[in-house]
mmCIF file of C-alpha atoms and ligand atoms in Angstrom:
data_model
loop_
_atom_site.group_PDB
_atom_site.id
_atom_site.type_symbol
_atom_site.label_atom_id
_atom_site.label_comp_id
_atom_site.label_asym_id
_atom_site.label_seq_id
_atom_site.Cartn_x
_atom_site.Cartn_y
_atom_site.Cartn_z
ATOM 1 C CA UNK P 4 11.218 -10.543 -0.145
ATOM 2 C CA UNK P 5 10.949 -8.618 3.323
ATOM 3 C CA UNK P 6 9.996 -4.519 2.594
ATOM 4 C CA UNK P 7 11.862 -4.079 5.799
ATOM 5 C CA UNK P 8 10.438 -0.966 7.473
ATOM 6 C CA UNK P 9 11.709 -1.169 10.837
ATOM 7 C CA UNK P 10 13.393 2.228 10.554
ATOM 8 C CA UNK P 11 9.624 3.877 10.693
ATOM 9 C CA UNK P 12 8.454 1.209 13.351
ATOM 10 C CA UNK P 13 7.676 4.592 16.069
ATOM 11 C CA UNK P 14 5.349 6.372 12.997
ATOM 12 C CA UNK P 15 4.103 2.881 11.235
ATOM 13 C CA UNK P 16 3.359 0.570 14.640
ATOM 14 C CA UNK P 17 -0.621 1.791 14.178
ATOM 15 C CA UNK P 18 -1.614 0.544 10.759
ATOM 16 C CA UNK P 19 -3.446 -3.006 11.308
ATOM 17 C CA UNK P 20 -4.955 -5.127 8.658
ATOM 18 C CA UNK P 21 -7.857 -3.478 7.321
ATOM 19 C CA UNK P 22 -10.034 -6.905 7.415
ATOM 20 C CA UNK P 23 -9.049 -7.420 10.933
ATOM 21 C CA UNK P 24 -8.958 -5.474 14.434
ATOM 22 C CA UNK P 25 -6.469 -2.820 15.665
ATOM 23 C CA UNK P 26 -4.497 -5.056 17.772
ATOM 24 C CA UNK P 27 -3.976 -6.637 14.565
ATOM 25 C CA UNK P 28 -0.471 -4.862 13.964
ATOM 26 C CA UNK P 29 0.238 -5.337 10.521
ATOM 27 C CA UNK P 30 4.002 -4.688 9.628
ATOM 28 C CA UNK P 31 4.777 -6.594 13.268
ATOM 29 C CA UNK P 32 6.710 -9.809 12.390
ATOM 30 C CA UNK P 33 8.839 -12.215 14.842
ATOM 31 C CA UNK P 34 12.115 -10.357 14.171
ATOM 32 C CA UNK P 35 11.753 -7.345 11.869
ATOM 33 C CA UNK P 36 9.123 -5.381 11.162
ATOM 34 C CA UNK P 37 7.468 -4.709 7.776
ATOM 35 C CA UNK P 38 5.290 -6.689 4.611
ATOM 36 C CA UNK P 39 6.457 -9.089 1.853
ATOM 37 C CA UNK P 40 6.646 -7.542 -1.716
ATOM 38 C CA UNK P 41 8.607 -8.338 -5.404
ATOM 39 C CA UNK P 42 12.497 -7.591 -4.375
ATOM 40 C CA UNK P 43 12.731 -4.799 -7.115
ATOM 41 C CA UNK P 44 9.794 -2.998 -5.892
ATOM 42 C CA UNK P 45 11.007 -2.894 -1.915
ATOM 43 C CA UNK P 46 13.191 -0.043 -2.041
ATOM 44 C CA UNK P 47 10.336 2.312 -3.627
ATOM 45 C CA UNK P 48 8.338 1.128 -1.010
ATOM 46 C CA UNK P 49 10.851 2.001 1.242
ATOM 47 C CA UNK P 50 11.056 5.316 0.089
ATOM 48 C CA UNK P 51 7.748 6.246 -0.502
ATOM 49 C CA UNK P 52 7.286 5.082 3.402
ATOM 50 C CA UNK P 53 9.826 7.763 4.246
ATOM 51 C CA UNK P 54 8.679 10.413 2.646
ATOM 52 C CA UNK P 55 5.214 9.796 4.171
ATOM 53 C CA UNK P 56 6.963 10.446 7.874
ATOM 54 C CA UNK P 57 9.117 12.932 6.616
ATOM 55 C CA UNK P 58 6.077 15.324 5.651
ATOM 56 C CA UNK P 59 4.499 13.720 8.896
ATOM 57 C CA UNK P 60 1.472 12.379 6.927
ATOM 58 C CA UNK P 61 1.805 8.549 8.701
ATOM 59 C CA UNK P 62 -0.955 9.642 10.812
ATOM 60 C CA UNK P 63 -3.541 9.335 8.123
ATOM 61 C CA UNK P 64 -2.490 5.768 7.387
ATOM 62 C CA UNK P 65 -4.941 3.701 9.262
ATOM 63 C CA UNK P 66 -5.044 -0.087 7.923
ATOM 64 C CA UNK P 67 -2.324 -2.177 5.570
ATOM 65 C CA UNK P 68 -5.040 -3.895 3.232
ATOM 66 C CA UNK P 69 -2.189 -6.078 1.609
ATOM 67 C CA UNK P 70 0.319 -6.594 -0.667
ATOM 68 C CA UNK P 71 1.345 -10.229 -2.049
ATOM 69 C CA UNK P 72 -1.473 -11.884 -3.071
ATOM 70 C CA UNK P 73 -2.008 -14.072 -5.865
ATOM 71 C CA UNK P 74 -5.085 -13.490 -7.173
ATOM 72 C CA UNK P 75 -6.759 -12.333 -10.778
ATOM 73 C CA UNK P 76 -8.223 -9.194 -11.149
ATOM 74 C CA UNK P 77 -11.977 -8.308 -10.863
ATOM 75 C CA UNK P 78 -14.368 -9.423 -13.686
ATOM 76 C CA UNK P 79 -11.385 -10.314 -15.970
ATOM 77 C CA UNK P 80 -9.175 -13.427 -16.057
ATOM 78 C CA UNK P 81 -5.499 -11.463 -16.341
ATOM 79 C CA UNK P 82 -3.373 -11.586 -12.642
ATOM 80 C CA UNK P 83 -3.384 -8.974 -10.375
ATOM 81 C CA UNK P 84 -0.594 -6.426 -9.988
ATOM 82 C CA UNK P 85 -0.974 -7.826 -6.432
ATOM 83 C CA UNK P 86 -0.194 -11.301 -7.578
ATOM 84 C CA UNK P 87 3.372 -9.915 -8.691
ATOM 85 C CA UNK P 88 3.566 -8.475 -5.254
ATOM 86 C CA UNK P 89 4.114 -4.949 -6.749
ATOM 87 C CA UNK P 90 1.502 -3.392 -5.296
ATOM 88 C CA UNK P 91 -0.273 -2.441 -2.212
ATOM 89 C CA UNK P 92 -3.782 -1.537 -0.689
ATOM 90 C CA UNK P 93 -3.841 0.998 2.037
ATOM 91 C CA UNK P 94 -7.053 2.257 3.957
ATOM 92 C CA UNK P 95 -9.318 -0.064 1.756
ATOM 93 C CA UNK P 96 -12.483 0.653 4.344
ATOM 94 C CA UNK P 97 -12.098 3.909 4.237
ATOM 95 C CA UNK P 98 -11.554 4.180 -0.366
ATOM 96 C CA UNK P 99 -13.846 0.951 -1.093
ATOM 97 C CA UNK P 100 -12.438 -0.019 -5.339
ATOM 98 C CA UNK P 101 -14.965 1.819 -7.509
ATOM 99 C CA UNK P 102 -15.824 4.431 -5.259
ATOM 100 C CA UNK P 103 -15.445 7.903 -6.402
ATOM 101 C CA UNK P 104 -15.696 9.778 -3.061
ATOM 102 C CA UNK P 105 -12.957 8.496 -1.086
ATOM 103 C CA UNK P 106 -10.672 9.492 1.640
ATOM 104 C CA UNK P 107 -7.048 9.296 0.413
ATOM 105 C CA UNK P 108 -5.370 12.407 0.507
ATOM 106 C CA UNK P 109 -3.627 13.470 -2.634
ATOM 107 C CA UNK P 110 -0.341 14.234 -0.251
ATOM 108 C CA UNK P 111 0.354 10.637 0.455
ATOM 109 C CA UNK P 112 -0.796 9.943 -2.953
ATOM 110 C CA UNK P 113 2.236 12.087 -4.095
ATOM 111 C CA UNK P 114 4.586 10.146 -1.877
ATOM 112 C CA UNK P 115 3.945 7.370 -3.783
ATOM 113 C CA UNK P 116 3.713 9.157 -7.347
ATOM 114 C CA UNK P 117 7.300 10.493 -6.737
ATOM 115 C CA UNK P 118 8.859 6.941 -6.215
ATOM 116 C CA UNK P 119 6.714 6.024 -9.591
ATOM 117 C CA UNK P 120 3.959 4.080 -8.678
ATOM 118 C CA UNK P 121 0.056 4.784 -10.452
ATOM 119 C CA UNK P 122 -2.293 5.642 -7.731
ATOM 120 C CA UNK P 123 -5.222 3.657 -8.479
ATOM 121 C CA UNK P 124 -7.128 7.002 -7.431
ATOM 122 C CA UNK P 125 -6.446 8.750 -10.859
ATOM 123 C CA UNK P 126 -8.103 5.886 -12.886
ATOM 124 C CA UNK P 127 -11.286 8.189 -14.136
ATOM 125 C CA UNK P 128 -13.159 3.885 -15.059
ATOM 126 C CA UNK P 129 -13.525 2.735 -11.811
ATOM 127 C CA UNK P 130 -10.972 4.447 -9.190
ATOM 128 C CA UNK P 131 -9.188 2.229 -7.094
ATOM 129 C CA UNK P 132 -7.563 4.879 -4.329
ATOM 130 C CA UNK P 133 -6.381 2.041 -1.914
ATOM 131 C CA UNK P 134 -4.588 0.932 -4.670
ATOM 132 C CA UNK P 135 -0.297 1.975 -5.663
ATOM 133 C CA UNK P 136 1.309 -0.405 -8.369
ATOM 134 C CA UNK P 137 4.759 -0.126 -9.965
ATOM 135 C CA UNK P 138 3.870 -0.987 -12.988
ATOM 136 C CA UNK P 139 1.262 0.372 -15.817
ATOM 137 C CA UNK P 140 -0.782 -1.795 -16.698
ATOM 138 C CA UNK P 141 -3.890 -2.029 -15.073
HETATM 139 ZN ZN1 LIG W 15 -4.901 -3.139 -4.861
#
């Protein structure tokens, strides 16, 4: 279903997709404004989104790097969290999977944390910090 985020349209309208260009908007949609996610998950989305502009921390979001997308995980035949649509990938060119240096600051990591998703980040075997899921199993 439609994460709706049109209430943070001012502080969100920058993030484009991370495999495409800035003009590349991507939470702008015909008539709202937003991404596609499981319908259980949206309102912690939703949340964590606020709490991002509340502590005015939208301006390190650069790119939306996705959220539905069925597809298996890397090197192993199980699906993705992404295929259940309960995660999401934010500034992917900027925190590459498996890269230990990475910029992603703990801050907006927290945002996320506090609404209950695993930040990809803390995963000491191959970090993921793009990476938020609702869910525990990797
Ligand atoms: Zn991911």
């Amino acid at each position: 279903m439609r994460c709706d985020l049109s209430r943070y349209q001012e502080e969100l309208k920058h993030l484009y997709f991370g495999w495409m260009t800035p003009e590349d908007k991507a939470f702008v949609h015909h008539n709202w404004f937003g991404f596609i996610c499981h319908r259980l998950v949206a309102p912690r989305f939703q949340a964590a989104f606020g709490k991002i502009v509340q502590k005015k921390l939208h301006t390190s979001l650069k790119t939306f790097d996705g959220c539905f997308n069925p597809r298996r995980m890397r090197g192993s035949g199980s699906w993705s969290t992404h295929a259940w649509a309960i995660a999401i990938d934010i500034n992917a060119p900027w925190s590459r999977f498996g890269q230990t240096s990475f910029q992603m600051s703990e801050e907006v990591a927290k945002c996320f944390e506090d609404e209950g998703f695993i930040w990809g980040g803390r995963w000491h075997r191959r970090p993921d910090a793009m990476h938020f899921q609702y869910c525990t199993l990797r």
